[in-house]
CSV table of C-alpha atoms and ligand atoms in Angstrom, one decimal:
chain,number,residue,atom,x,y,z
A,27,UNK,CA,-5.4,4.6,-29.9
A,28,UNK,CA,-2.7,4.3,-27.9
A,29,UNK,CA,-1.1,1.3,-26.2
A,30,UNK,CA,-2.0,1.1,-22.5
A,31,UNK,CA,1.5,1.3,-20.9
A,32,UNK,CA,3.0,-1.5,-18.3
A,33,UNK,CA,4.1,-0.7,-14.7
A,34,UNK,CA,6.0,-3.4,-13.4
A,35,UNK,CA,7.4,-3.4,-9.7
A,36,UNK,CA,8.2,-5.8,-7.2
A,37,UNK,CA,8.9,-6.0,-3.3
A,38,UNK,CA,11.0,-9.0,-1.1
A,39,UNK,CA,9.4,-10.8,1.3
A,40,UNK,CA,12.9,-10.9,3.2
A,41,UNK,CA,11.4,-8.9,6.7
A,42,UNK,CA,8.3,-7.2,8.0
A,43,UNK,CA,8.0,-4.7,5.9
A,44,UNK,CA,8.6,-0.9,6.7
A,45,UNK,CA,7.1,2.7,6.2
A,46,UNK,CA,11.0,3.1,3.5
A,47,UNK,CA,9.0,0.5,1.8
A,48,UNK,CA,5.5,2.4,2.2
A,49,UNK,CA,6.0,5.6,1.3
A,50,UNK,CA,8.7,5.0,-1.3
A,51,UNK,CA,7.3,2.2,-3.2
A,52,UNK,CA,3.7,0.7,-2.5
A,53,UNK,CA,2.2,4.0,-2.1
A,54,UNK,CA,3.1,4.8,-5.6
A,55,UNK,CA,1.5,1.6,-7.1
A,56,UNK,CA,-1.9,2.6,-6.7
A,57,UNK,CA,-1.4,6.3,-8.6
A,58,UNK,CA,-1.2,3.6,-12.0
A,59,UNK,CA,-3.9,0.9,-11.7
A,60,UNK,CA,-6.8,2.5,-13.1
A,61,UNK,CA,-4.7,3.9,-16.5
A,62,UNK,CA,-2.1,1.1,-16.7
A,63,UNK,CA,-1.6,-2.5,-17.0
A,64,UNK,CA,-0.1,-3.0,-13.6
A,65,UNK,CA,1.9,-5.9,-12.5
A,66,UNK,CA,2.8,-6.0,-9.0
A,67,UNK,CA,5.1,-9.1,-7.8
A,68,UNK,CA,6.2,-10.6,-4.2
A,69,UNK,CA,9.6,-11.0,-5.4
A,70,UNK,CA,10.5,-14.4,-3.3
A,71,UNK,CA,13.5,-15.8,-5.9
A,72,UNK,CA,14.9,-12.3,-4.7
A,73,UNK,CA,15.1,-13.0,-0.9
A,74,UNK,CA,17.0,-16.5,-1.1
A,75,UNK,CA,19.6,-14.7,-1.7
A,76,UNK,CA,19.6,-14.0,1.9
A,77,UNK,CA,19.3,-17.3,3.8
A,78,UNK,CA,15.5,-17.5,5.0
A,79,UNK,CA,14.0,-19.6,7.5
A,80,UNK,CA,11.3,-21.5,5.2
A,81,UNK,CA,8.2,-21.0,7.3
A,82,UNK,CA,9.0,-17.7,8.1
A,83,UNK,CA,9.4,-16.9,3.8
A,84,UNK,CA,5.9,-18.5,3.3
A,85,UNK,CA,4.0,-16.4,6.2
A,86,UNK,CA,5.9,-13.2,4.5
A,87,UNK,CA,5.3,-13.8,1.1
A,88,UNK,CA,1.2,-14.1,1.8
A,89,UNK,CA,1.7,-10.9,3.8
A,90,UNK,CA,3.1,-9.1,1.4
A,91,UNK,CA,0.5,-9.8,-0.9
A,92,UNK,CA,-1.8,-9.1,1.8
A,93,UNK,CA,-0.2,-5.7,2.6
A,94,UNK,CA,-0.3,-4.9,-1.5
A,95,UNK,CA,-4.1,-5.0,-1.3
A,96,UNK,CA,-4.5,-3.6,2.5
A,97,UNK,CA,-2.4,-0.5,0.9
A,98,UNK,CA,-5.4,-0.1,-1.6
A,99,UNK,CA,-4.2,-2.8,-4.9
A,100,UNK,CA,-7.5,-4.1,-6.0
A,101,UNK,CA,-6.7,-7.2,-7.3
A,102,UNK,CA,-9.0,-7.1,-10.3
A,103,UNK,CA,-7.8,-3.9,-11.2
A,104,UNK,CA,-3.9,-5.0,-10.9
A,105,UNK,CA,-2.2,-8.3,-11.3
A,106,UNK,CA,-0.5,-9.2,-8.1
A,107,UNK,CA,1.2,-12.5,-8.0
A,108,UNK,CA,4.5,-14.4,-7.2
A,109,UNK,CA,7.7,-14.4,-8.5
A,110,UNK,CA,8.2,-18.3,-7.9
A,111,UNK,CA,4.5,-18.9,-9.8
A,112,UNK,CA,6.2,-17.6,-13.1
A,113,UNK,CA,8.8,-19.6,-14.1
A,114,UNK,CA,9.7,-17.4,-16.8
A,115,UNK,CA,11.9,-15.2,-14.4
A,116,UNK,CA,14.2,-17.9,-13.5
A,117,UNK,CA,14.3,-18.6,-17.5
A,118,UNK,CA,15.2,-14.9,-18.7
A,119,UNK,CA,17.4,-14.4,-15.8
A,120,UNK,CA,19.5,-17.0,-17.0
A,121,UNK,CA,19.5,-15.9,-20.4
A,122,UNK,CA,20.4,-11.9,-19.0
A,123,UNK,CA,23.4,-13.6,-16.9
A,124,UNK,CA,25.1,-13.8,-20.5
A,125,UNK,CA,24.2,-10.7,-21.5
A,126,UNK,CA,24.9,-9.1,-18.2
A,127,UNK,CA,28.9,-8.3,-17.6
A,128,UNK,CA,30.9,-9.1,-14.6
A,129,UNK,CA,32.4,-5.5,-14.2
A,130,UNK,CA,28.8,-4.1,-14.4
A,131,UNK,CA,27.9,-6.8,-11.5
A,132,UNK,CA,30.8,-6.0,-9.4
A,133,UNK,CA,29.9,-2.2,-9.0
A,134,UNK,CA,26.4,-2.7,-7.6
A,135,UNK,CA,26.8,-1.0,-4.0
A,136,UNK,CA,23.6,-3.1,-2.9
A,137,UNK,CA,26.2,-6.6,-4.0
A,138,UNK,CA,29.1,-4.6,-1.7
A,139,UNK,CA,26.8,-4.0,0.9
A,140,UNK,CA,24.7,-7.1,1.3
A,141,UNK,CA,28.4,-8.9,0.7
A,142,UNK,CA,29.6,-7.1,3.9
A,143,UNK,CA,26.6,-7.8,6.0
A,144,UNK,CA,26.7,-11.5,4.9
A,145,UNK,CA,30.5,-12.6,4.6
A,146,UNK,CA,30.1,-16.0,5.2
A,147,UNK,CA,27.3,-16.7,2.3
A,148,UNK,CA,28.6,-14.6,-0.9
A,149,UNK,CA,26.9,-16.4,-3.3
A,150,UNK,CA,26.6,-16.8,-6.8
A,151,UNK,CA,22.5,-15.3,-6.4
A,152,UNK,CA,23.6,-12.2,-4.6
A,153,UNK,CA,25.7,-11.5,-7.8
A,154,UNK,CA,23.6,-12.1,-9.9
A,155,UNK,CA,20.6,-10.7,-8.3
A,156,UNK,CA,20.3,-7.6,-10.7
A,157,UNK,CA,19.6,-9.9,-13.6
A,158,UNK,CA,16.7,-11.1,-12.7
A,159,UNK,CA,15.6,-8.0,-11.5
A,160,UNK,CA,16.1,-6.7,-15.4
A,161,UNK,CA,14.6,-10.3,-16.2
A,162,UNK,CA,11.4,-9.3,-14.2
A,163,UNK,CA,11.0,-5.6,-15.4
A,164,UNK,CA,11.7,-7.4,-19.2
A,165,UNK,CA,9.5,-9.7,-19.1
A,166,UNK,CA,6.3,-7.7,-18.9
A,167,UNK,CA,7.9,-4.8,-21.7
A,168,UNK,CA,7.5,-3.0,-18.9
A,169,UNK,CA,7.3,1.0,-19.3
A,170,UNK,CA,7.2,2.3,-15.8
A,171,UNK,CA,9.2,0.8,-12.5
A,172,UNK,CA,7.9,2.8,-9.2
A,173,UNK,CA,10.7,2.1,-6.7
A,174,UNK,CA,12.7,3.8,-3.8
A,175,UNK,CA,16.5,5.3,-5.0
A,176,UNK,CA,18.1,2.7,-3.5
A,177,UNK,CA,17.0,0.6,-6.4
A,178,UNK,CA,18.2,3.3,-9.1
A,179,UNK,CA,21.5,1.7,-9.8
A,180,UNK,CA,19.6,-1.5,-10.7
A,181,UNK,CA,16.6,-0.3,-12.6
A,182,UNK,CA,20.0,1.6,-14.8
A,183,UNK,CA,21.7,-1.9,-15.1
A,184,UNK,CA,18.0,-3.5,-16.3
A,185,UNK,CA,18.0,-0.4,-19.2
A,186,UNK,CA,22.0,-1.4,-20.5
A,187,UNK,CA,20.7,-4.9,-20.1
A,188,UNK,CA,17.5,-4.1,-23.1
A,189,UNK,CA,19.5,-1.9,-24.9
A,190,UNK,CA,22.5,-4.1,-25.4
A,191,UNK,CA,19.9,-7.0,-26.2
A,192,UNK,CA,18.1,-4.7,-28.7
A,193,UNK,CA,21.2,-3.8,-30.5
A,194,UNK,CA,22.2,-7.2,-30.7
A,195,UNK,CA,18.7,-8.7,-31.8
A,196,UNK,CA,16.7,-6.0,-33.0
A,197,UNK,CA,14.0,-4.6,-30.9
A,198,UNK,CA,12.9,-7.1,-28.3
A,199,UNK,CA,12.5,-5.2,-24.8
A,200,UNK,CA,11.4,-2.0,-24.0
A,201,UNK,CA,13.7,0.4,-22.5
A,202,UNK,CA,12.5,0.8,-18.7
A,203,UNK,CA,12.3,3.9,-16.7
A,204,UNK,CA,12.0,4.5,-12.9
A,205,UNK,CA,9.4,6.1,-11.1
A,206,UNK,CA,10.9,7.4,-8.1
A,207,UNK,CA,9.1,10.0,-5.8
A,208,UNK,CA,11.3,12.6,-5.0
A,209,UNK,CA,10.2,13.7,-1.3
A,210,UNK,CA,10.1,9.7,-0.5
A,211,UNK,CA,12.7,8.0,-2.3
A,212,UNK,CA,14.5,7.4,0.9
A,213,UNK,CA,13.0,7.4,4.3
A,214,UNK,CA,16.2,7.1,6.5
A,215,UNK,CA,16.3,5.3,10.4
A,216,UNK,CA,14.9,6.9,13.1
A,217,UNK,CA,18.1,6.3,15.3
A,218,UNK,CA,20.8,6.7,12.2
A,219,UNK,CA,18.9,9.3,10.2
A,220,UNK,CA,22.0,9.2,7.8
A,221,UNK,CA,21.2,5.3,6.9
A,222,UNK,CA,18.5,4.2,4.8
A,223,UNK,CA,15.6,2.3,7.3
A,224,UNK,CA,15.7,-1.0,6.1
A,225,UNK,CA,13.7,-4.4,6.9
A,226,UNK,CA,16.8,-6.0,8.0
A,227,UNK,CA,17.8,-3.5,10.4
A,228,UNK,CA,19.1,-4.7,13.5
A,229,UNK,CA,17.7,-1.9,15.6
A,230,UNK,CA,14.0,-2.4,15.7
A,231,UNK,CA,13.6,1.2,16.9
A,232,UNK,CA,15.1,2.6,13.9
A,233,UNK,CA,12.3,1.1,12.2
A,234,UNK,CA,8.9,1.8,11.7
A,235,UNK,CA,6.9,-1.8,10.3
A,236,UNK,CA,3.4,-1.1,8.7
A,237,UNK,CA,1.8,-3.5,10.4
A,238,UNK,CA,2.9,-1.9,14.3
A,239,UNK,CA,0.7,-0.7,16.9
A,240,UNK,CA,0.0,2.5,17.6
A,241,UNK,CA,2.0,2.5,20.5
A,242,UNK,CA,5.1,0.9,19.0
A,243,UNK,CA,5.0,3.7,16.5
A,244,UNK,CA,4.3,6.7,18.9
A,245,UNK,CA,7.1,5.2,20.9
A,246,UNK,CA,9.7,5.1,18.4
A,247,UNK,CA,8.6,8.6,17.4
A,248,UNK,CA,9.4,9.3,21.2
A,249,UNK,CA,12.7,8.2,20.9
A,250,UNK,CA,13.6,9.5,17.2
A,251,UNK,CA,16.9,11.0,16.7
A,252,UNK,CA,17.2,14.9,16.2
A,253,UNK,CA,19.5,17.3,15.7
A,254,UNK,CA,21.5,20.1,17.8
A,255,UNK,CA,19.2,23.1,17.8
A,256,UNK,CA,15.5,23.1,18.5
A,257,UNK,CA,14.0,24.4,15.5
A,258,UNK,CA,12.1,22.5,12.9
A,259,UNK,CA,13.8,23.6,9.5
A,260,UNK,CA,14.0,21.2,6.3
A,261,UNK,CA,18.0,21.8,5.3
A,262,UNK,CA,20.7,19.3,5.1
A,263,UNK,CA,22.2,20.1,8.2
A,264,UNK,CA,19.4,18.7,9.9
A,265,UNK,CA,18.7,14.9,8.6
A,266,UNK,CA,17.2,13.5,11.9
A,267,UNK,CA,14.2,16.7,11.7
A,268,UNK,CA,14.2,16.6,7.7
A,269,UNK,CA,13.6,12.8,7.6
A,270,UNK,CA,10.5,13.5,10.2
A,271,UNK,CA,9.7,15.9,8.3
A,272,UNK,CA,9.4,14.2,4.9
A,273,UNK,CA,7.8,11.3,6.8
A,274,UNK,CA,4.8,13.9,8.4
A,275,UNK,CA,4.5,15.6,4.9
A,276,UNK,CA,4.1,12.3,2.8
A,277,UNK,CA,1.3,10.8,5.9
A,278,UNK,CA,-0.5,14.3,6.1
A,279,UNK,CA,-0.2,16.2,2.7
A,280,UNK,CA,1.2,18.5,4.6
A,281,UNK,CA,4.3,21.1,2.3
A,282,UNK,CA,7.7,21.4,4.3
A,283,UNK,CA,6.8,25.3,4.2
A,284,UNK,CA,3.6,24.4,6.1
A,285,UNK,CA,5.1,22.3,8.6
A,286,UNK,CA,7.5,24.9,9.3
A,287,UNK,CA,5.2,27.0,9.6
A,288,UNK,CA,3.0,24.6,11.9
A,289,UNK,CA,6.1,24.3,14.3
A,290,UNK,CA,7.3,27.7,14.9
A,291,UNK,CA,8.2,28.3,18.2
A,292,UNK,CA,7.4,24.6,19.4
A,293,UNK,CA,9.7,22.0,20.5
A,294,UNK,CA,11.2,18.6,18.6
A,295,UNK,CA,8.9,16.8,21.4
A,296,UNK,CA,5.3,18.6,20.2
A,297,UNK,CA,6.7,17.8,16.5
A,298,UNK,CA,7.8,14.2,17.2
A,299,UNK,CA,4.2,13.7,18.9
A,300,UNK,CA,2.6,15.0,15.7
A,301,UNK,CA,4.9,12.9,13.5
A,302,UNK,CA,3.8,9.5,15.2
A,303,UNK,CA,0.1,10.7,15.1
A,304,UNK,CA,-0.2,11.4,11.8
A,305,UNK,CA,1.4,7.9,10.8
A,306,UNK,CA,0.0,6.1,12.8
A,307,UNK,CA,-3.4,7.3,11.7
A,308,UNK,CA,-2.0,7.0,7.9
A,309,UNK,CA,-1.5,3.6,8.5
A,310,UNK,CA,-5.0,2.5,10.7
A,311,UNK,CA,-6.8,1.6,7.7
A,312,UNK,CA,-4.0,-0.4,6.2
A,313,UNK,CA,-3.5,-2.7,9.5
A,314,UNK,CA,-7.8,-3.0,9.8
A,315,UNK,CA,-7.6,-4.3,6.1
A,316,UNK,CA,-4.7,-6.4,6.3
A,317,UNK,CA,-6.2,-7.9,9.2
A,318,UNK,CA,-9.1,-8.7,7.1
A,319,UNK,CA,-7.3,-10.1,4.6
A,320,UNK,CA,-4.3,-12.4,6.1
A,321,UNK,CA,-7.4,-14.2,8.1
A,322,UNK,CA,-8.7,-15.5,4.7
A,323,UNK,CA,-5.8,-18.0,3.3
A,324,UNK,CA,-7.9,-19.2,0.8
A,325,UNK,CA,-8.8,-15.8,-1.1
A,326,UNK,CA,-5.0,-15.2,-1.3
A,327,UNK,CA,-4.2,-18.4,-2.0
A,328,UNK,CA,-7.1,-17.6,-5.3
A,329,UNK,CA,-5.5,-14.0,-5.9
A,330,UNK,CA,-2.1,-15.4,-6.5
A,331,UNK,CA,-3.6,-18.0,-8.9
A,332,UNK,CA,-5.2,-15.5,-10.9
A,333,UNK,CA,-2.2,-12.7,-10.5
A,334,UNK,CA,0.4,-16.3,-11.8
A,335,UNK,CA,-2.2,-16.8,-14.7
A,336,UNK,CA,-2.2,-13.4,-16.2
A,337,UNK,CA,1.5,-13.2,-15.3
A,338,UNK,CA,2.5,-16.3,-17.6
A,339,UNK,CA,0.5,-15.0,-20.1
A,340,UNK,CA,2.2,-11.7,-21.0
A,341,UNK,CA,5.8,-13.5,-19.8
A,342,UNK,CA,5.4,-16.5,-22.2
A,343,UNK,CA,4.9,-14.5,-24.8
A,344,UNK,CA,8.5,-12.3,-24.5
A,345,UNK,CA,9.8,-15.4,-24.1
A,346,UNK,CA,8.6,-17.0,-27.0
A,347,UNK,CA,10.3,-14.2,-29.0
A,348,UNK,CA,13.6,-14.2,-26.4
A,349,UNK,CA,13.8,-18.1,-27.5
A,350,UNK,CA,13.3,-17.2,-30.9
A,351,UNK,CA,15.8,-14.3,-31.2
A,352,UNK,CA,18.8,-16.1,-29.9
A,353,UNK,CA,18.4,-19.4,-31.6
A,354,UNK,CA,16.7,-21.5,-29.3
A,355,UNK,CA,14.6,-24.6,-31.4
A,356,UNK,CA,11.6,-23.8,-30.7
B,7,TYM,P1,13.1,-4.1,-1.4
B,7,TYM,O1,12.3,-5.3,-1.1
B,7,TYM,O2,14.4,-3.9,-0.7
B,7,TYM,O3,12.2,-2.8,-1.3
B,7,TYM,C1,11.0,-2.7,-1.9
B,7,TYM,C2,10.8,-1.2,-2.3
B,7,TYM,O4,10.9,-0.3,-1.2
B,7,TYM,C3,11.8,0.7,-1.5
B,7,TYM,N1,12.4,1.1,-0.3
B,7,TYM,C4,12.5,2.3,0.2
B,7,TYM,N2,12.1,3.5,-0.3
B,7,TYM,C5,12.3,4.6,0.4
B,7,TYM,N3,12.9,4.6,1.6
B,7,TYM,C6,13.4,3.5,2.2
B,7,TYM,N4,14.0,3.5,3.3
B,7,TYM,C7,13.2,2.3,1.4
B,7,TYM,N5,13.5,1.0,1.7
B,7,TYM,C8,13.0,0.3,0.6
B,7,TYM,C9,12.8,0.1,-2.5
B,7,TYM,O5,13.4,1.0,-3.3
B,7,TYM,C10,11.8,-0.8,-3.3
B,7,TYM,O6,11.2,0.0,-4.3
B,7,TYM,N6,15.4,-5.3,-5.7
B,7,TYM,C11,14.1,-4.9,-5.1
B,7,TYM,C12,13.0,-5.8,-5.4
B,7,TYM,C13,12.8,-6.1,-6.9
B,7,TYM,C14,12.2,-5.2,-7.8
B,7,TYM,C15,12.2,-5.9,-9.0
B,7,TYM,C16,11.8,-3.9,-7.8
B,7,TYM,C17,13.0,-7.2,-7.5
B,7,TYM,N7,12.7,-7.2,-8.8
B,7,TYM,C18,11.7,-5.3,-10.2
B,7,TYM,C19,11.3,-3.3,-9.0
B,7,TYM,C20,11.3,-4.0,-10.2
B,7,TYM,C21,14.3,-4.8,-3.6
B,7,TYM,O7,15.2,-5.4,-3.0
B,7,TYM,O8,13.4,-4.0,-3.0
């Protein structure tokens, strides 16, 4: 029989989190939990990169969780834990620094970016940051990585990272590859359509958070950018309709043909209506849940316990042969 494969992915607990991260990555986890050994991770050592405001990191991090099982992770069925629980990322991100080169670091656009946005705390983490991303995808011989294409360059850095290991030491990792959903894999701002909508964006009406209210999101919908010309046509001319559009086909299952088709002769303000409806209904069930679930501390406090267990378990033992492999005394 054949080995179960591993899915591996992981999401920051660095900002409320956002239909981007919805529809291009926790969506997806659930397509894998019933035929593979699923490892879903609140990736905290990820957001001090970023400075946090301690409280406000500890309320996210058991939201995130929360919002993993309100979007349908059943917790016996997948192992959902936290990055900080397993100390075997910070150990194997250490050891993929010095296998990881400078040049390779230095291209990363998200380093570039994030550099730009915070000039006045560059720090050695941020640059680093992509290692132990590899060191988390490693850990678990992880087969499959769902993520958004923003995290493409990454998940490509993680792959040189196991194959230059494995030539080095013989086979140790297994070679990763990305899931990425092609209608999804970047759900841009409402008000920028060209930029990717993103936790930390400034403009709260660019974004659409999982956890707003109906009216927040109807509003924003409201108040979405378009493009010159009325009519509702998926084409690259048109990134402010074509976003809404992608976001309308993912929430109702909708094709692009069919919601052109829906929209023929109407207006971008019937569409936009449409748009907020159908997410807002898509995400009902996830807010009643979530609800449900952030009121009951001490079940997630249990989940993560478990979700750190079974974690340790598959991470000790790379690292036993890691430690072995490069000459550690064991
Ligand atoms: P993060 O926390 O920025 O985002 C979590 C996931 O959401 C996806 N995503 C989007 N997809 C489509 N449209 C968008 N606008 C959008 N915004 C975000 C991201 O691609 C991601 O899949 N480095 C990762 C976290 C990480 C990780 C890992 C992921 C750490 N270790 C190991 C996979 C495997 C990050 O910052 O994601």
């Amino acid at each position: 029989m054949e080995k179960m494969k591993t899915v591996f992915s992981g999401i920051q607990p660095s900002g409320n989190l956002t239909i981007g991260n919805y529809l291009g990555a926790m969506k997806n986890f659930s397509k894998f939990s019933e035929d593979y050994n699923t490892f879903y991770c609140v990736v905290d050592m990820h957001a001090i990169t970023v400075r946090q405001v301690p409280a406000e990191l500890r309320r996210r991090t058991y939201e995130t969780l929360a919002l993993y099982m309100a979007a349908g992770l059943d917790e016996k069925k997948n192992t959902l834990f936290v990055q900080s629980h397993v100390p075997q990322h910070a150990e194997l991100g250490w050891i993929l620094d010095c296998y990881t080169m400078f040049g390779e670091l230095s291209r990363m656009t998200q380093f570039k970016d994030k550099s730009a946005k915070n000039a006045q705390n560059i720090n050695a983490g941020l640059f680093t940051y992509p290692a132990l991303m590899a060191a988390d995808i490693l850990l678990y011989q992880t087969d499959i990585v769902p993520v958004g294409i923003d995290q493409k360059q990454h998940l490509e850095l993680a792959r040189d990272v196991a194959i230059r290991f494995n030539q080095i030491y013989g086979d140790t990792f297994t070679v990763p590859d990305g899931y990425i959903s092609p209608d999804t894999m970047k759900i841009m701002s409402l008000q920028e359509p060209t930029a990717k909508m993103s936790k930390s964006d400034p403009n709260p009406n660019g974004v659409v958070y999982i956890l707003d209210s109906k009216d927040d999101i109807m509003r924003k919908f409201k108040r979405a950018v378009t493009d010159s010309g009325s009519e509702i046509r998926y084409s690259e001319d048109k990134p402010g309709v074509s976003n809404l559009m992608s976001i309308y086909s993912a929430f109702s299952g909708k094709s692009m043909e069919e919601i052109e088709r829906e929209f023929d002769g109407k207006g971008y303000g019937d569409f936009k209506l449409a748009v907020g409806e159908a997410c807002a209904d898509g995400l009902s069930k996830i807010r009643e849940e979530f609800a449900k679930l952030i009121a009951d501390k001490a079940h997630l406090d249990e989940v993560m316990k478990c979700g750190a267990e079974a974690a340790f378990y598959h991470a000790r033992k790379t690292m036993s042969k890691v430690r072995r492999k490069i000459g550690f005394v064991n």
